[in-house]
Amino acid sequence: MSEVATIETAQGPIVIDFWDDVAPKTVENFKKLAREGFYDGTCFHRLIKGFMIQGGDPNTKDESKERIYGTGGPGYTVKAEFNANKHQRGVISMARSQDPDSAGSQFFICFADADFLDGQYTCFGKLIDGEDTLAKLEETPVEMSSSGENSKPVGRVELISIKISELEK
């Protein structure tokens, strides 16, 4: 049985097919968090047009915590599972700090090919439906973040829910 994730955003749905064969622990962790509702009500807090959109920080459920967006996680980390798959448009990958084994819940979806990330970040799936939603997300206006990066979405980019279901053939 193959499963997919439907990421419901304010701009529409994105469906991700998992790469269980190359990142089994990462996929298992993402599915577990999604099934627990961990991601529901969060937002995408970082967006760089032509590169990626990042979400999965539980701090983003509370707008009063905006200054610490990008620092939250599930309270544990998952060992990196680098693989030969490429970071291309529509690929989902784990966000992390400098430590390769520091990923927990935050993830990003590529807007474009990002080969400089290959072998350094755990990519674990790819978009199979929702290209129109991904394009809408990429066009979200951004402004300067507290870290000085022009990547903070202007207005809240809601991640309503992530549902795991069987892939319909």
Short mmCIF file of N, CA and C in Angstrom, two decimals:
data_model
loop_
_atom_site.label_atom_id
_atom_site.label_comp_id
_atom_site.label_asym_id
_atom_site.label_seq_id
_atom_site.Cartn_x
_atom_site.Cartn_y
_atom_site.Cartn_z
N MET A 1 0.85 -1.19 0.00
CA MET A 1 0.00 0.00 0.00
C MET A 1 0.89 1.24 0.00
N SER A 2 0.66 2.08 -0.97
CA SER A 2 1.41 3.33 -1.05
C SER A 2 0.54 4.46 -0.52
N GLU A 3 1.14 5.33 0.28
CA GLU A 3 0.40 6.44 0.87
C GLU A 3 0.93 7.78 0.34
N VAL A 4 0.05 8.77 0.38
CA VAL A 4 0.39 10.13 -0.02
C VAL A 4 -0.02 11.09 1.09
N ALA A 5 0.53 12.29 1.03
CA ALA A 5 0.13 13.36 1.95
C ALA A 5 -0.59 14.42 1.14
N THR A 6 -1.76 14.82 1.61
CA THR A 6 -2.45 15.96 1.02
C THR A 6 -2.26 17.13 1.96
N ILE A 7 -1.49 18.10 1.50
CA ILE A 7 -1.22 19.30 2.27
C ILE A 7 -2.25 20.34 1.84
N GLU A 8 -3.19 20.62 2.74
CA GLU A 8 -4.26 21.59 2.44
C GLU A 8 -3.78 22.97 2.87
N THR A 9 -3.63 23.86 1.90
CA THR A 9 -3.20 25.23 2.18
C THR A 9 -4.34 26.18 1.88
N ALA A 10 -4.19 27.43 2.29
CA ALA A 10 -5.21 28.45 2.00
C ALA A 10 -5.32 28.69 0.49
N GLN A 11 -4.27 28.32 -0.27
CA GLN A 11 -4.30 28.50 -1.72
C GLN A 11 -4.76 27.25 -2.47
N GLY A 12 -5.00 26.16 -1.74
CA GLY A 12 -5.43 24.91 -2.36
C GLY A 12 -4.58 23.75 -1.89
N PRO A 13 -4.87 22.55 -2.42
CA PRO A 13 -4.16 21.35 -1.98
C PRO A 13 -2.90 21.05 -2.80
N ILE A 14 -1.97 20.39 -2.14
CA ILE A 14 -0.77 19.83 -2.76
C ILE A 14 -0.74 18.37 -2.34
N VAL A 15 -0.52 17.46 -3.28
CA VAL A 15 -0.42 16.04 -2.95
C VAL A 15 1.02 15.59 -3.17
N ILE A 16 1.59 14.97 -2.15
CA ILE A 16 2.98 14.51 -2.15
C ILE A 16 3.01 12.98 -2.09
N ASP A 17 3.76 12.38 -3.00
CA ASP A 17 4.03 10.95 -2.97
C ASP A 17 5.35 10.75 -2.24
N PHE A 18 5.39 9.82 -1.32
CA PHE A 18 6.57 9.60 -0.49
C PHE A 18 7.61 8.71 -1.16
N TRP A 19 8.87 8.94 -0.79
CA TRP A 19 9.98 8.10 -1.21
C TRP A 19 10.40 7.22 -0.03
N ASP A 20 9.53 6.29 0.34
CA ASP A 20 9.79 5.39 1.47
C ASP A 20 11.09 4.60 1.29
N ASP A 21 11.44 4.30 0.04
CA ASP A 21 12.59 3.44 -0.24
C ASP A 21 13.92 4.11 0.10
N VAL A 22 14.00 5.43 0.05
CA VAL A 22 15.28 6.11 0.30
C VAL A 22 15.30 6.91 1.61
N ALA A 23 14.14 7.15 2.19
CA ALA A 23 14.08 7.93 3.45
C ALA A 23 12.98 7.38 4.36
N PRO A 24 13.06 6.10 4.71
CA PRO A 24 11.96 5.47 5.47
C PRO A 24 11.68 6.09 6.83
N LYS A 25 12.71 6.43 7.59
CA LYS A 25 12.49 7.01 8.93
C LYS A 25 11.92 8.43 8.83
N THR A 26 12.39 9.19 7.84
CA THR A 26 11.88 10.54 7.64
C THR A 26 10.41 10.49 7.24
N VAL A 27 10.07 9.62 6.31
CA VAL A 27 8.67 9.47 5.87
C VAL A 27 7.80 9.03 7.05
N GLU A 28 8.29 8.06 7.81
CA GLU A 28 7.54 7.56 8.97
C GLU A 28 7.29 8.70 9.97
N ASN A 29 8.30 9.54 10.23
CA ASN A 29 8.15 10.65 11.16
C ASN A 29 7.14 11.68 10.63
N PHE A 30 7.23 12.03 9.35
CA PHE A 30 6.33 13.01 8.76
C PHE A 30 4.88 12.51 8.84
N LYS A 31 4.67 11.24 8.50
CA LYS A 31 3.31 10.65 8.56
C LYS A 31 2.78 10.66 9.99
N LYS A 32 3.64 10.30 10.95
CA LYS A 32 3.24 10.27 12.36
C LYS A 32 2.78 11.66 12.81
N LEU A 33 3.59 12.68 12.52
CA LEU A 33 3.24 14.04 12.92
C LEU A 33 1.95 14.49 12.23
N ALA A 34 1.81 14.18 10.96
CA ALA A 34 0.60 14.56 10.23
C ALA A 34 -0.63 13.89 10.83
N ARG A 35 -0.53 12.60 11.14
CA ARG A 35 -1.67 11.86 11.71
C ARG A 35 -2.06 12.40 13.09
N GLU A 36 -1.08 12.91 13.82
CA GLU A 36 -1.34 13.48 15.16
C GLU A 36 -1.91 14.90 15.08
N GLY A 37 -1.96 15.48 13.87
CA GLY A 37 -2.45 16.84 13.71
C GLY A 37 -1.41 17.90 14.05
N PHE A 38 -0.15 17.48 14.17
CA PHE A 38 0.94 18.38 14.55
C PHE A 38 1.02 19.60 13.63
N TYR A 39 0.84 19.39 12.33
CA TYR A 39 0.99 20.47 11.35
C TYR A 39 -0.27 21.33 11.18
N ASP A 40 -1.41 20.83 11.63
CA ASP A 40 -2.67 21.53 11.41
C ASP A 40 -2.66 22.90 12.08
N GLY A 41 -3.00 23.93 11.31
CA GLY A 41 -3.06 25.28 11.85
C GLY A 41 -1.73 26.01 11.90
N THR A 42 -0.69 25.40 11.34
CA THR A 42 0.59 26.10 11.26
C THR A 42 0.57 26.97 10.00
N CYS A 43 1.68 27.61 9.71
CA CYS A 43 1.77 28.37 8.46
C CYS A 43 3.16 28.19 7.86
N PHE A 44 3.26 28.55 6.60
CA PHE A 44 4.56 28.61 5.94
C PHE A 44 5.18 29.94 6.36
N HIS A 45 6.32 29.87 7.02
CA HIS A 45 6.93 31.08 7.60
C HIS A 45 8.10 31.63 6.79
N ARG A 46 8.56 30.88 5.80
CA ARG A 46 9.71 31.31 5.00
C ARG A 46 9.48 30.95 3.55
N LEU A 47 9.68 31.92 2.68
CA LEU A 47 9.41 31.73 1.26
C LEU A 47 10.44 32.52 0.45
N ILE A 48 11.13 31.81 -0.42
CA ILE A 48 12.09 32.47 -1.31
C ILE A 48 11.70 32.09 -2.74
N LYS A 49 11.17 33.06 -3.47
CA LYS A 49 10.73 32.83 -4.84
C LYS A 49 11.89 32.26 -5.67
N GLY A 50 11.59 31.26 -6.48
CA GLY A 50 12.61 30.63 -7.29
C GLY A 50 13.45 29.63 -6.52
N PHE A 51 13.10 29.39 -5.24
CA PHE A 51 13.86 28.45 -4.42
C PHE A 51 12.94 27.50 -3.66
N MET A 52 12.28 27.99 -2.59
CA MET A 52 11.47 27.08 -1.77
C MET A 52 10.53 27.82 -0.84
N ILE A 53 9.60 27.03 -0.25
CA ILE A 53 8.70 27.50 0.81
C ILE A 53 8.86 26.55 1.98
N GLN A 54 8.96 27.11 3.20
CA GLN A 54 9.24 26.31 4.39
C GLN A 54 8.11 26.41 5.40
N GLY A 55 7.79 25.28 6.02
CA GLY A 55 6.78 25.22 7.07
C GLY A 55 7.11 24.13 8.06
N GLY A 56 6.15 23.81 8.91
CA GLY A 56 6.32 22.72 9.86
C GLY A 56 6.76 23.13 11.25
N ASP A 57 6.81 24.44 11.52
CA ASP A 57 7.21 24.93 12.84
C ASP A 57 5.95 25.10 13.69
N PRO A 58 5.85 24.36 14.82
CA PRO A 58 4.66 24.50 15.66
C PRO A 58 4.50 25.89 16.27
N ASN A 59 5.58 26.66 16.36
CA ASN A 59 5.47 28.03 16.87
C ASN A 59 4.56 28.89 16.01
N THR A 60 4.41 28.53 14.74
CA THR A 60 3.61 29.36 13.82
C THR A 60 2.11 29.25 14.07
N LYS A 61 1.70 28.39 14.99
CA LYS A 61 0.29 28.34 15.37
C LYS A 61 -0.10 29.57 16.18
N ASP A 62 0.91 30.22 16.76
CA ASP A 62 0.69 31.37 17.64
C ASP A 62 1.38 32.60 17.05
N GLU A 63 0.60 33.53 16.53
CA GLU A 63 1.17 34.71 15.87
C GLU A 63 1.99 35.57 16.82
N SER A 64 1.77 35.45 18.13
CA SER A 64 2.57 36.24 19.08
C SER A 64 4.00 35.70 19.18
N LYS A 65 4.25 34.52 18.62
CA LYS A 65 5.60 33.93 18.65
C LYS A 65 6.37 34.17 17.35
N GLU A 66 5.89 35.12 16.55
CA GLU A 66 6.48 35.34 15.23
C GLU A 66 8.00 35.52 15.26
N ARG A 67 8.51 36.17 16.28
CA ARG A 67 9.96 36.43 16.35
C ARG A 67 10.77 35.13 16.46
N ILE A 68 10.14 34.01 16.87
CA ILE A 68 10.87 32.75 16.98
C ILE A 68 10.43 31.73 15.92
N TYR A 69 9.67 32.17 14.91
CA TYR A 69 9.32 31.26 13.81
C TYR A 69 10.62 30.71 13.21
N GLY A 70 10.59 29.44 12.91
CA GLY A 70 11.76 28.79 12.33
C GLY A 70 12.61 28.06 13.35
N THR A 71 12.24 28.17 14.63
CA THR A 71 13.04 27.53 15.68
C THR A 71 12.34 26.33 16.30
N GLY A 72 11.08 26.11 15.99
CA GLY A 72 10.30 25.07 16.66
C GLY A 72 10.43 23.70 16.03
N GLY A 73 10.07 22.70 16.82
CA GLY A 73 10.09 21.32 16.36
C GLY A 73 9.28 20.45 17.30
N PRO A 74 9.36 19.14 17.09
CA PRO A 74 8.56 18.21 17.89
C PRO A 74 9.20 17.82 19.23
N GLY A 75 10.40 18.32 19.51
CA GLY A 75 11.07 17.95 20.76
C GLY A 75 12.06 16.82 20.60
N TYR A 76 12.30 16.40 19.37
CA TYR A 76 13.29 15.36 19.07
C TYR A 76 13.78 15.60 17.64
N THR A 77 14.81 14.89 17.25
CA THR A 77 15.33 15.00 15.88
C THR A 77 15.36 13.63 15.22
N VAL A 78 15.50 13.68 13.90
CA VAL A 78 15.55 12.46 13.09
C VAL A 78 16.88 12.43 12.36
N LYS A 79 17.54 11.30 12.38
CA LYS A 79 18.83 11.16 11.70
C LYS A 79 18.65 11.39 10.20
N ALA A 80 19.59 12.11 9.61
CA ALA A 80 19.53 12.40 8.17
C ALA A 80 19.53 11.11 7.35
N GLU A 81 18.81 11.14 6.26
CA GLU A 81 18.77 10.02 5.31
C GLU A 81 19.06 10.59 3.91
N PHE A 82 20.29 11.04 3.72
CA PHE A 82 20.67 11.59 2.42
C PHE A 82 20.54 10.50 1.38
N ASN A 83 20.15 10.89 0.17
CA ASN A 83 19.92 9.90 -0.87
C ASN A 83 20.24 10.51 -2.23
N ALA A 84 20.14 9.71 -3.27
CA ALA A 84 20.53 10.14 -4.62
C ALA A 84 19.44 10.95 -5.32
N ASN A 85 18.25 11.06 -4.74
CA ASN A 85 17.19 11.84 -5.38
C ASN A 85 17.57 13.31 -5.38
N LYS A 86 17.13 14.01 -6.41
CA LYS A 86 17.51 15.40 -6.62
C LYS A 86 16.46 16.36 -6.07
N HIS A 87 16.94 17.51 -5.60
CA HIS A 87 16.05 18.60 -5.17
C HIS A 87 15.60 19.34 -6.42
N GLN A 88 14.39 19.03 -6.88
CA GLN A 88 13.81 19.63 -8.07
C GLN A 88 12.47 20.24 -7.70
N ARG A 89 11.89 21.00 -8.62
CA ARG A 89 10.58 21.60 -8.37
C ARG A 89 9.60 20.53 -7.89
N GLY A 90 8.92 20.84 -6.76
CA GLY A 90 7.93 19.93 -6.22
C GLY A 90 8.46 18.91 -5.23
N VAL A 91 9.76 18.87 -5.02
CA VAL A 91 10.34 17.92 -4.07
C VAL A 91 10.19 18.48 -2.66
N ILE A 92 9.84 17.60 -1.72
CA ILE A 92 9.75 17.96 -0.30
C ILE A 92 10.97 17.41 0.41
N SER A 93 11.54 18.22 1.30
CA SER A 93 12.77 17.87 1.98
C SER A 93 12.72 18.41 3.40
N MET A 94 13.51 17.82 4.28
CA MET A 94 13.54 18.26 5.67
C MET A 94 14.44 19.48 5.84
N ALA A 95 13.93 20.47 6.57
CA ALA A 95 14.73 21.62 6.95
C ALA A 95 15.52 21.23 8.20
N ARG A 96 16.68 21.84 8.37
CA ARG A 96 17.52 21.52 9.53
C ARG A 96 18.46 22.68 9.82
N SER A 97 19.16 22.58 10.95
CA SER A 97 20.20 23.57 11.26
C SER A 97 21.51 23.08 10.65
N GLN A 98 22.64 23.59 11.12
CA GLN A 98 23.95 23.18 10.60
C GLN A 98 24.22 21.70 10.82
N ASP A 99 23.64 21.13 11.88
CA ASP A 99 23.83 19.72 12.19
C ASP A 99 22.98 18.88 11.24
N PRO A 100 23.60 18.00 10.44
CA PRO A 100 22.83 17.20 9.49
C PRO A 100 21.71 16.36 10.13
N ASP A 101 21.88 16.02 11.41
CA ASP A 101 20.90 15.18 12.10
C ASP A 101 19.95 16.00 12.98
N SER A 102 19.68 17.26 12.62
CA SER A 102 18.88 18.14 13.46
C SER A 102 17.44 18.33 12.98
N ALA A 103 17.03 17.65 11.90
CA ALA A 103 15.66 17.81 11.41
C ALA A 103 14.67 17.18 12.38
N GLY A 104 13.49 17.79 12.48
CA GLY A 104 12.45 17.25 13.36
C GLY A 104 11.10 17.28 12.69
N SER A 105 10.56 18.48 12.47
CA SER A 105 9.24 18.61 11.84
C SER A 105 9.24 19.58 10.67
N GLN A 106 10.19 20.50 10.63
CA GLN A 106 10.17 21.51 9.58
C GLN A 106 10.61 20.91 8.25
N PHE A 107 9.94 21.35 7.21
CA PHE A 107 10.19 20.85 5.86
C PHE A 107 10.11 22.00 4.88
N PHE A 108 10.58 21.76 3.68
CA PHE A 108 10.42 22.74 2.61
C PHE A 108 10.06 22.03 1.32
N ILE A 109 9.39 22.77 0.46
CA ILE A 109 9.03 22.27 -0.87
C ILE A 109 9.72 23.17 -1.88
N CYS A 110 10.46 22.56 -2.81
CA CYS A 110 11.24 23.31 -3.79
C CYS A 110 10.34 23.92 -4.86
N PHE A 111 10.62 25.18 -5.18
CA PHE A 111 9.98 25.86 -6.30
C PHE A 111 10.77 25.65 -7.59
N ALA A 112 12.04 25.29 -7.45
CA ALA A 112 12.93 25.12 -8.60
C ALA A 112 14.00 24.10 -8.25
N ASP A 113 14.76 23.70 -9.24
CA ASP A 113 15.87 22.79 -9.00
C ASP A 113 16.87 23.47 -8.06
N ALA A 114 17.35 22.71 -7.09
CA ALA A 114 18.30 23.24 -6.10
C ALA A 114 19.37 22.17 -5.86
N ASP A 115 20.16 21.91 -6.90
CA ASP A 115 21.15 20.83 -6.82
C ASP A 115 22.20 21.03 -5.74
N PHE A 116 22.39 22.28 -5.30
CA PHE A 116 23.35 22.54 -4.22
C PHE A 116 22.90 21.93 -2.89
N LEU A 117 21.63 21.49 -2.80
CA LEU A 117 21.13 20.83 -1.59
C LEU A 117 21.25 19.31 -1.66
N ASP A 118 21.47 18.79 -2.87
CA ASP A 118 21.52 17.34 -3.05
C ASP A 118 22.60 16.71 -2.17
N GLY A 119 22.22 15.64 -1.47
CA GLY A 119 23.15 14.93 -0.61
C GLY A 119 23.44 15.63 0.71
N GLN A 120 22.78 16.77 0.96
CA GLN A 120 22.99 17.50 2.21
C GLN A 120 21.71 17.69 3.02
N TYR A 121 20.58 17.49 2.38
CA TYR A 121 19.27 17.58 3.03
C TYR A 121 18.49 16.34 2.63
N THR A 122 17.64 15.86 3.55
CA THR A 122 16.88 14.64 3.29
C THR A 122 15.63 14.95 2.49
N CYS A 123 15.68 14.66 1.19
CA CYS A 123 14.46 14.78 0.39
C CYS A 123 13.71 13.46 0.52
N PHE A 124 12.37 13.56 0.66
CA PHE A 124 11.61 12.35 0.98
C PHE A 124 10.31 12.20 0.21
N GLY A 125 10.09 13.00 -0.81
CA GLY A 125 8.90 12.86 -1.62
C GLY A 125 8.82 13.92 -2.69
N LYS A 126 7.76 13.81 -3.52
CA LYS A 126 7.60 14.76 -4.63
C LYS A 126 6.13 15.00 -4.90
N LEU A 127 5.84 16.23 -5.30
CA LEU A 127 4.48 16.64 -5.65
C LEU A 127 3.98 15.79 -6.83
N ILE A 128 2.77 15.25 -6.69
CA ILE A 128 2.15 14.54 -7.81
C ILE A 128 0.85 15.21 -8.24
N ASP A 129 0.38 16.17 -7.45
CA ASP A 129 -0.81 16.94 -7.81
C ASP A 129 -0.76 18.26 -7.04
N GLY A 130 -1.22 19.33 -7.70
CA GLY A 130 -1.26 20.62 -7.04
C GLY A 130 -0.22 21.61 -7.56
N GLU A 131 0.24 21.40 -8.77
CA GLU A 131 1.22 22.33 -9.36
C GLU A 131 0.67 23.76 -9.37
N ASP A 132 -0.65 23.90 -9.61
CA ASP A 132 -1.26 25.23 -9.61
C ASP A 132 -1.17 25.88 -8.23
N THR A 133 -1.35 25.09 -7.18
CA THR A 133 -1.23 25.60 -5.81
C THR A 133 0.21 26.01 -5.52
N LEU A 134 1.16 25.17 -5.93
CA LEU A 134 2.57 25.50 -5.71
C LEU A 134 2.92 26.81 -6.41
N ALA A 135 2.41 27.00 -7.62
CA ALA A 135 2.66 28.25 -8.36
C ALA A 135 2.06 29.45 -7.63
N LYS A 136 0.85 29.30 -7.08
CA LYS A 136 0.22 30.39 -6.32
C LYS A 136 1.04 30.72 -5.07
N LEU A 137 1.51 29.68 -4.38
CA LEU A 137 2.32 29.89 -3.18
C LEU A 137 3.59 30.66 -3.53
N GLU A 138 4.20 30.31 -4.64
CA GLU A 138 5.45 30.97 -5.03
C GLU A 138 5.26 32.46 -5.30
N GLU A 139 4.07 32.84 -5.69
CA GLU A 139 3.80 34.25 -6.01
C GLU A 139 3.42 35.08 -4.78
N THR A 140 3.42 34.47 -3.61
CA THR A 140 3.11 35.19 -2.37
C THR A 140 4.12 36.30 -2.15
N PRO A 141 3.67 37.53 -1.92
CA PRO A 141 4.60 38.62 -1.64
C PRO A 141 5.34 38.37 -0.32
N VAL A 142 6.61 38.80 -0.27
CA VAL A 142 7.41 38.65 0.95
C VAL A 142 8.01 39.98 1.35
N GLU A 143 8.46 40.02 2.60
CA GLU A 143 9.14 41.20 3.14
C GLU A 143 10.32 40.74 3.98
N MET A 144 11.06 41.67 4.51
CA MET A 144 12.24 41.36 5.31
C MET A 144 11.83 40.66 6.61
N SER A 145 12.53 39.56 6.90
CA SER A 145 12.28 38.84 8.16
C SER A 145 13.15 39.44 9.25
N SER A 146 12.95 39.00 10.49
CA SER A 146 13.75 39.51 11.61
C SER A 146 15.22 39.13 11.46
N SER A 147 15.51 38.09 10.66
CA SER A 147 16.91 37.68 10.45
C SER A 147 17.57 38.46 9.31
N GLY A 148 16.80 39.36 8.68
CA GLY A 148 17.36 40.17 7.61
C GLY A 148 17.27 39.54 6.23
N GLU A 149 16.51 38.47 6.13
CA GLU A 149 16.31 37.79 4.84
C GLU A 149 14.98 38.22 4.25
N ASN A 150 14.93 38.49 2.98
CA ASN A 150 13.69 38.89 2.31
C ASN A 150 12.86 37.64 2.01
N SER A 151 12.27 37.05 3.08
CA SER A 151 11.62 35.75 2.94
C SER A 151 10.36 35.59 3.79
N LYS A 152 9.94 36.65 4.47
CA LYS A 152 8.78 36.54 5.35
C LYS A 152 7.51 36.84 4.54
N PRO A 153 6.63 35.85 4.42
CA PRO A 153 5.39 36.12 3.67
C PRO A 153 4.63 37.31 4.26
N VAL A 154 4.13 38.15 3.37
CA VAL A 154 3.28 39.27 3.78
C VAL A 154 1.90 38.66 4.01
N GLY A 155 1.46 38.63 5.24
CA GLY A 155 0.21 37.94 5.58
C GLY A 155 0.48 36.47 5.85
N ARG A 156 -0.45 35.86 6.52
CA ARG A 156 -0.31 34.46 6.94
C ARG A 156 -0.58 33.51 5.78
N VAL A 157 0.34 32.59 5.52
CA VAL A 157 0.18 31.56 4.49
C VAL A 157 -0.16 30.26 5.22
N GLU A 158 -1.44 30.06 5.43
CA GLU A 158 -1.96 28.99 6.28
C GLU A 158 -1.72 27.58 5.71
N LEU A 159 -1.25 26.70 6.58
CA LEU A 159 -1.22 25.27 6.32
C LEU A 159 -2.36 24.71 7.16
N ILE A 160 -3.48 24.47 6.52
CA ILE A 160 -4.70 24.09 7.23
C ILE A 160 -4.56 22.71 7.85
N SER A 161 -4.10 21.74 7.03
CA SER A 161 -3.94 20.37 7.53
C SER A 161 -3.08 19.56 6.58
N ILE A 162 -2.59 18.44 7.11
CA ILE A 162 -1.92 17.43 6.28
C ILE A 162 -2.60 16.11 6.59
N LYS A 163 -3.17 15.51 5.57
CA LYS A 163 -3.86 14.22 5.71
C LYS A 163 -3.08 13.14 4.96
N ILE A 164 -2.94 11.99 5.59
CA ILE A 164 -2.27 10.84 4.98
C ILE A 164 -3.36 9.88 4.50
N SER A 165 -3.25 9.44 3.26
CA SER A 165 -4.25 8.52 2.71
C SER A 165 -3.59 7.58 1.69
N GLU A 166 -4.31 6.54 1.33
CA GLU A 166 -3.82 5.61 0.32
C GLU A 166 -3.81 6.29 -1.03
N LEU A 167 -2.80 5.97 -1.82
CA LEU A 167 -2.70 6.49 -3.18
C LEU A 167 -3.76 5.80 -4.03
N GLU A 168 -4.60 6.62 -4.63
CA GLU A 168 -5.65 6.07 -5.51
C GLU A 168 -5.04 5.84 -6.88
N LYS A 169 -5.24 4.63 -7.39
CA LYS A 169 -4.65 4.29 -8.69
C LYS A 169 -5.67 4.37 -9.78
#
